[in-house]
Amino acid sequence: MRSRWTVVGVVLVMVVPVLELALLIEVGKRIGTWWTLAIVVGTGVLGGTLLAAEGYGVFRKAKKEVNEGRIPKNQIIDGLLVVIGAVLLVTPGLITDTVGLILLFPLTRLPVRSAVKRWIQQYIYIDI
């Protein structure tokens, strides 16, 4: 099982940067270098801003769950996804920016959270 995930990880680490670079070059050709740079820098700033806002919201919801005597399962996963999304937004590239935005907005994060919960239940055997 681990070897499959190791292969997937290695492929992602090798392929995603190449795709990012190719996409940045193509976008730069079409809209210009400065606009492309503005998008990359802007999404980095947006990532930091959204991390603060969404992170606080997730923390507030988790605190409410704990105060009501429940384990904040969804909020733990949401918190992890928000951090990953912000890191992806700060990472230069349009593909990582897109995935980062998907992870930061609650409406688009919901299906990802559901998939993570299914994965946890299937492979880690924890009821979440």
CSV table of C-alpha atoms in Angstrom, one decimal:
chain,number,residue,atom,x,y,z
A,1,MET,CA,0.0,0.0,0.0
A,2,ARG,CA,2.7,2.5,0.9
A,3,SER,CA,4.6,1.8,-2.3
A,4,ARG,CA,1.6,3.0,-4.3
A,5,TRP,CA,1.4,6.2,-2.4
A,6,THR,CA,5.1,6.7,-2.7
A,7,VAL,CA,4.9,6.4,-6.4
A,8,VAL,CA,2.0,8.8,-6.6
A,9,GLY,CA,3.9,11.3,-4.4
A,10,VAL,CA,7.1,11.0,-6.5
A,11,VAL,CA,5.2,11.5,-9.7
A,12,LEU,CA,3.4,14.5,-8.4
A,13,VAL,CA,6.6,16.1,-7.2
A,14,MET,CA,8.2,15.6,-10.6
A,15,VAL,CA,5.2,16.3,-12.9
A,16,VAL,CA,3.4,19.2,-11.2
A,17,PRO,CA,6.4,21.6,-11.3
A,18,VAL,CA,6.9,20.9,-15.0
A,19,LEU,CA,3.2,21.4,-15.7
A,20,GLU,CA,3.2,24.6,-13.6
A,21,LEU,CA,6.2,26.0,-15.5
A,22,ALA,CA,4.7,25.1,-18.9
A,23,LEU,CA,1.4,26.8,-17.9
A,24,LEU,CA,3.1,29.9,-16.6
A,25,ILE,CA,5.1,30.2,-19.8
A,26,GLU,CA,2.0,29.8,-21.9
A,27,VAL,CA,-0.1,32.2,-19.9
A,28,GLY,CA,2.8,34.7,-19.9
A,29,LYS,CA,2.9,34.5,-23.7
A,30,ARG,CA,-0.8,35.1,-23.9
A,31,ILE,CA,-1.4,37.9,-21.3
A,32,GLY,CA,2.1,39.1,-20.7
A,33,THR,CA,4.8,38.5,-18.2
A,34,TRP,CA,3.8,41.3,-15.8
A,35,TRP,CA,0.1,40.2,-15.7
A,36,THR,CA,1.2,36.6,-15.1
A,37,LEU,CA,3.5,37.8,-12.3
A,38,ALA,CA,0.7,39.9,-10.8
A,39,ILE,CA,-1.6,36.9,-10.8
A,40,VAL,CA,1.1,34.7,-9.0
A,41,VAL,CA,1.9,37.4,-6.4
A,42,GLY,CA,-1.8,38.3,-6.0
A,43,THR,CA,-2.8,34.7,-5.3
A,44,GLY,CA,0.0,34.5,-2.7
A,45,VAL,CA,-1.3,37.5,-0.9
A,46,LEU,CA,-4.9,36.2,-1.2
A,47,GLY,CA,-3.7,32.9,0.3
A,48,GLY,CA,-2.4,34.6,3.4
A,49,THR,CA,-5.5,36.7,3.8
A,50,LEU,CA,-7.9,33.7,3.3
A,51,LEU,CA,-5.8,31.6,5.7
A,52,ALA,CA,-6.4,34.2,8.4
A,53,ALA,CA,-10.1,34.5,7.7
A,54,GLU,CA,-11.0,30.9,7.1
A,55,GLY,CA,-8.6,29.6,9.7
A,56,TYR,CA,-10.3,31.7,12.3
A,57,GLY,CA,-13.7,30.6,11.2
A,58,VAL,CA,-12.7,26.9,11.4
A,59,PHE,CA,-11.2,27.5,14.8
A,60,ARG,CA,-14.3,29.2,16.1
A,61,LYS,CA,-16.5,26.3,14.9
A,62,ALA,CA,-14.2,23.7,16.4
A,63,LYS,CA,-14.3,25.6,19.8
A,64,LYS,CA,-18.1,25.6,19.6
A,65,GLU,CA,-18.1,21.8,19.0
A,66,VAL,CA,-15.8,21.2,22.0
A,67,ASN,CA,-17.8,23.5,24.2
A,68,GLU,CA,-20.9,21.4,23.3
A,69,GLY,CA,-19.1,18.2,24.2
A,70,ARG,CA,-18.6,17.0,20.7
A,71,ILE,CA,-15.4,16.1,18.9
A,72,PRO,CA,-14.8,18.6,16.1
A,73,LYS,CA,-14.1,16.0,13.4
A,74,ASN,CA,-15.2,18.1,10.4
A,75,GLN,CA,-13.4,21.2,11.8
A,76,ILE,CA,-10.1,19.2,12.2
A,77,ILE,CA,-10.2,18.1,8.6
A,78,ASP,CA,-11.3,21.6,7.5
A,79,GLY,CA,-8.4,23.2,9.4
A,80,LEU,CA,-6.0,20.9,7.7
A,81,LEU,CA,-7.4,21.5,4.3
A,82,VAL,CA,-7.4,25.3,4.9
A,83,VAL,CA,-3.7,25.2,5.8
A,84,ILE,CA,-2.9,23.0,2.7
A,85,GLY,CA,-4.9,25.4,0.5
A,86,ALA,CA,-3.1,28.5,1.8
A,87,VAL,CA,0.3,26.8,1.3
A,88,LEU,CA,-0.7,25.9,-2.3
A,89,LEU,CA,-1.8,29.5,-2.9
A,90,VAL,CA,1.6,30.8,-1.6
A,91,THR,CA,3.4,28.3,-3.9
A,92,PRO,CA,4.0,30.0,-7.3
A,93,GLY,CA,1.9,28.4,-10.0
A,94,LEU,CA,-1.6,28.4,-11.5
A,95,ILE,CA,-2.4,24.7,-10.9
A,96,THR,CA,-1.5,24.9,-7.2
A,97,ASP,CA,-3.4,28.2,-7.0
A,98,THR,CA,-6.5,26.6,-8.4
A,99,VAL,CA,-6.3,23.6,-6.0
A,100,GLY,CA,-5.5,26.0,-3.1
A,101,LEU,CA,-8.6,28.1,-3.8
A,102,ILE,CA,-10.8,25.0,-4.0
A,103,LEU,CA,-9.5,24.0,-0.5
A,104,LEU,CA,-10.0,27.5,1.0
A,105,PHE,CA,-13.6,28.1,0.1
A,106,PRO,CA,-16.1,26.3,2.3
A,107,LEU,CA,-18.5,25.4,-0.5
A,108,THR,CA,-15.8,23.8,-2.7
A,109,ARG,CA,-13.9,22.3,0.3
A,110,LEU,CA,-17.0,20.3,1.3
A,111,PRO,CA,-16.6,17.5,-1.3
A,112,VAL,CA,-12.9,17.3,-0.6
A,113,ARG,CA,-13.6,16.9,3.1
A,114,SER,CA,-16.1,14.1,2.3
A,115,ALA,CA,-13.4,12.4,0.2
A,116,VAL,CA,-10.8,12.7,3.0
A,117,LYS,CA,-13.3,11.3,5.5
A,118,ARG,CA,-14.0,8.3,3.3
A,119,TRP,CA,-10.2,7.8,2.8
A,120,ILE,CA,-9.7,7.9,6.6
A,121,GLN,CA,-12.4,5.4,7.2
A,122,GLN,CA,-11.2,3.1,4.5
A,123,TYR,CA,-7.4,3.1,5.2
A,124,ILE,CA,-7.0,4.2,8.8
A,125,TYR,CA,-10.1,2.5,10.2
A,126,ILE,CA,-11.2,5.5,12.3
A,127,ASP,CA,-14.9,6.4,12.5
A,128,ILE,CA,-14.9,10.1,11.5
